[in-house]
Amino acid sequence: AQTVTQSQPEMSVQEAETVTLSCTYDTSESDYYLFWYKQPPSRQMILVIRQEAYKQQNATENRFSVNFQKAAKSFSLKISDSQLGDAAMYFCAYRRWGSQGNLIFGKGTKLSVKP
Amino acid sequence: GAVVSQHPSWVICKSGTSVKIECRSLDFQATTMFWYRQFPKQSLMLMATSNEGSKATYEQGVEKDKFLINHASLTLSTLTVTSAHPEDSSFYICSAPTSGGYEQFFGPGTRLTVL
């Protein structure tokens, strides 16, 4: 079975600074998706970024980028130029390739942004 | 992006009563929908997979007779919590993948409080 581990329950960053959230996962499959979701206080899940495992290039979305290390099964999220609106719970998630399968979530990291 | 709605957004009920939560895909058809439960300060845990035209698939430890799922159409899945008890109080979130797509779209969630 696949598992997702987020080892940082809480993180804090100064506004305009950069922060990296860690995620590791375990799977025996070679093709899969990885995601980072943001859950603000409203609790609406918002997709931040995704990575297809077959792609070697790290995904980027504006201020958000990932460091995907397939061999190490690591998938960290870097937030640059942090903004107050980035404060939220961040969940790393795994999904099997080629199916409309469910997401497997890590326990989450609560990110605080200090003004 | 695609929109998924949930109704109600919050509900308070007495112990022993049943509560129905609706999940609708507003602008796409969803043969599959997922129901997650999220306890305070915890991650999302998959409860069951709702399949249009067939029985739902429940995760281990989830009582199918307590959490009744009906995927009535390609745009509607319902979760009925029968004989609710205080320990069923939680945040329930549904999601639906688009056909052939990588992304899942989440509803805004339903907060259930059982007195």
mmCIF file of C-alpha atoms in Angstrom, chain A:
data_model
loop_
_atom_site.group_PDB
_atom_site.id
_atom_site.type_symbol
_atom_site.label_atom_id
_atom_site.label_comp_id
_atom_site.label_asym_id
_atom_site.label_seq_id
_atom_site.Cartn_x
_atom_site.Cartn_y
_atom_site.Cartn_z
ATOM 1 C CA ALA A 1 0.000 0.000 0.000
ATOM 2 C CA GLN A 2 1.097 3.517 -0.679
ATOM 3 C CA THR A 3 1.877 5.894 2.164
ATOM 4 C CA VAL A 4 2.636 9.595 2.360
ATOM 5 C CA THR A 5 4.629 11.125 5.199
ATOM 6 C CA GLN A 6 4.914 14.763 6.164
ATOM 7 C CA SER A 7 7.350 15.085 9.022
ATOM 8 C CA GLN A 8 6.776 18.759 9.799
ATOM 9 C CA PRO A 9 3.518 19.309 11.709
ATOM 10 C CA GLU A 10 4.094 23.058 11.751
ATOM 11 C CA MET A 11 6.293 25.530 9.928
ATOM 12 C CA SER A 12 6.687 29.262 10.131
ATOM 13 C CA VAL A 13 8.075 31.748 7.628
ATOM 14 C CA GLN A 14 8.574 35.474 7.526
ATOM 15 C CA GLU A 15 6.606 37.345 4.899
ATOM 16 C CA ALA A 16 8.572 37.618 1.621
ATOM 17 C CA GLU A 17 10.909 34.812 2.637
ATOM 18 C CA THR A 18 11.142 31.279 1.252
ATOM 19 C CA VAL A 19 10.009 28.116 2.975
ATOM 20 C CA THR A 20 10.242 24.443 2.044
ATOM 21 C CA LEU A 21 7.739 21.822 3.147
ATOM 22 C CA SER A 22 8.865 18.207 3.130
ATOM 23 C CA CYS A 23 7.077 15.117 1.917
ATOM 24 C CA THR A 24 8.174 11.551 1.407
ATOM 25 C CA TYR A 25 6.148 8.683 0.080
ATOM 26 C CA ASP A 26 6.337 4.986 -0.403
ATOM 27 C CA THR A 27 5.141 3.082 -3.432
ATOM 28 C CA SER A 28 6.164 0.150 -5.565
ATOM 29 C CA GLU A 29 4.654 1.678 -8.680
ATOM 30 C CA SER A 30 6.687 3.490 -11.300
ATOM 31 C CA ASP A 31 4.005 5.800 -12.607
ATOM 32 C CA TYR A 32 1.876 7.993 -10.386
ATOM 33 C CA TYR A 33 0.895 11.555 -9.607
ATOM 34 C CA LEU A 34 1.984 13.676 -6.683
ATOM 35 C CA PHE A 35 0.170 16.759 -5.501
ATOM 36 C CA TRP A 36 0.335 19.533 -2.984
ATOM 37 C CA TYR A 37 -2.995 20.828 -1.730
ATOM 38 C CA LYS A 38 -3.643 23.890 0.368
ATOM 39 C CA GLN A 39 -6.451 23.982 2.921
ATOM 40 C CA PRO A 40 -7.083 27.480 4.275
ATOM 41 C CA PRO A 41 -9.330 28.133 7.284
ATOM 42 C CA SER A 42 -12.361 27.869 4.993
ATOM 43 C CA ARG A 43 -11.343 24.199 4.623
ATOM 44 C CA GLN A 44 -11.820 24.255 0.849
ATOM 45 C CA MET A 45 -9.133 22.074 -0.699
ATOM 46 C CA ILE A 46 -7.126 23.966 -3.309
ATOM 47 C CA LEU A 47 -4.679 22.342 -5.689
ATOM 48 C CA VAL A 48 -1.313 24.079 -5.500
ATOM 49 C CA ILE A 49 0.817 22.008 -7.815
ATOM 50 C CA ARG A 50 1.071 18.560 -9.350
ATOM 51 C CA GLN A 51 3.875 16.369 -10.637
ATOM 52 C CA GLU A 52 3.686 13.363 -12.911
ATOM 53 C CA ALA A 53 6.256 10.797 -11.841
ATOM 54 C CA TYR A 54 7.507 10.157 -15.370
ATOM 55 C CA LYS A 55 8.535 13.786 -15.757
ATOM 56 C CA GLN A 56 12.058 14.569 -14.644
ATOM 57 C CA GLN A 57 11.504 18.303 -14.715
ATOM 58 C CA ASN A 58 10.261 19.751 -11.481
ATOM 59 C CA ALA A 59 6.859 21.396 -11.678
ATOM 60 C CA THR A 60 6.503 25.114 -11.024
ATOM 61 C CA GLU A 61 3.468 27.334 -10.580
ATOM 62 C CA ASN A 62 4.359 30.963 -10.072
ATOM 63 C CA ARG A 63 5.824 31.201 -6.534
ATOM 64 C CA PHE A 64 5.409 27.483 -5.913
ATOM 65 C CA SER A 65 7.853 24.858 -7.063
ATOM 66 C CA VAL A 66 8.663 21.302 -6.151
ATOM 67 C CA ASN A 67 11.826 19.303 -5.746
ATOM 68 C CA PHE A 68 10.899 15.851 -6.967
ATOM 69 C CA GLN A 69 13.459 13.147 -6.223
ATOM 70 C CA LYS A 70 11.968 9.941 -7.573
ATOM 71 C CA ALA A 71 14.681 7.590 -6.417
ATOM 72 C CA ALA A 72 14.552 9.018 -2.924
ATOM 73 C CA LYS A 73 10.734 9.167 -3.036
ATOM 74 C CA SER A 74 10.815 12.749 -1.944
ATOM 75 C CA PHE A 75 8.530 15.560 -3.032
ATOM 76 C CA SER A 76 9.125 18.870 -1.287
ATOM 77 C CA LEU A 77 7.278 22.126 -1.893
ATOM 78 C CA LYS A 78 9.079 25.446 -1.998
ATOM 79 C CA ILE A 79 7.131 28.641 -1.531
ATOM 80 C CA SER A 80 8.996 31.741 -2.576
ATOM 81 C CA ASP A 81 8.183 35.316 -1.576
ATOM 82 C CA SER A 82 5.749 34.056 1.049
ATOM 83 C CA GLN A 83 2.548 36.022 1.458
ATOM 84 C CA LEU A 84 0.126 36.270 4.355
ATOM 85 C CA GLY A 85 -2.439 34.452 2.225
ATOM 86 C CA ASP A 86 -0.185 31.426 2.038
ATOM 87 C CA ALA A 87 -0.935 30.640 5.665
ATOM 88 C CA ALA A 88 -2.841 27.351 5.632
ATOM 89 C CA MET A 89 -2.571 23.616 6.056
ATOM 90 C CA TYR A 90 -0.623 21.994 3.245
ATOM 91 C CA PHE A 91 -1.188 18.389 2.332
ATOM 92 C CA CYS A 92 1.018 16.243 0.159
ATOM 93 C CA ALA A 93 -0.947 13.620 -1.760
ATOM 94 C CA TYR A 94 -0.346 10.585 -3.943
ATOM 95 C CA ARG A 95 -2.523 9.133 -6.618
ATOM 96 C CA ARG A 96 -2.093 6.086 -8.760
ATOM 97 C CA TRP A 97 -1.519 6.603 -12.458
ATOM 98 C CA GLY A 98 -4.007 5.843 -15.157
ATOM 99 C CA SER A 99 -7.134 5.583 -13.070
ATOM 100 C CA GLN A 100 -9.637 7.809 -11.402
ATOM 101 C CA GLY A 101 -8.300 6.706 -8.098
ATOM 102 C CA ASN A 102 -8.531 8.367 -4.752
ATOM 103 C CA LEU A 103 -5.860 10.537 -3.204
ATOM 104 C CA ILE A 104 -3.728 9.350 -0.341
ATOM 105 C CA PHE A 105 -2.847 12.250 1.924
ATOM 106 C CA GLY A 106 -0.067 12.972 4.329
ATOM 107 C CA LYS A 107 -0.903 14.305 7.761
ATOM 108 C CA GLY A 108 -0.335 17.874 6.713
ATOM 109 C CA THR A 109 1.881 20.805 7.642
ATOM 110 C CA LYS A 110 0.440 23.930 9.172
ATOM 111 C CA LEU A 111 2.194 26.948 7.688
ATOM 112 C CA SER A 112 2.181 30.261 9.492
ATOM 113 C CA VAL A 113 3.344 33.454 7.803
ATOM 114 C CA LYS A 114 4.654 36.246 10.016
ATOM 115 C CA PRO A 115 4.223 39.837 8.859
#
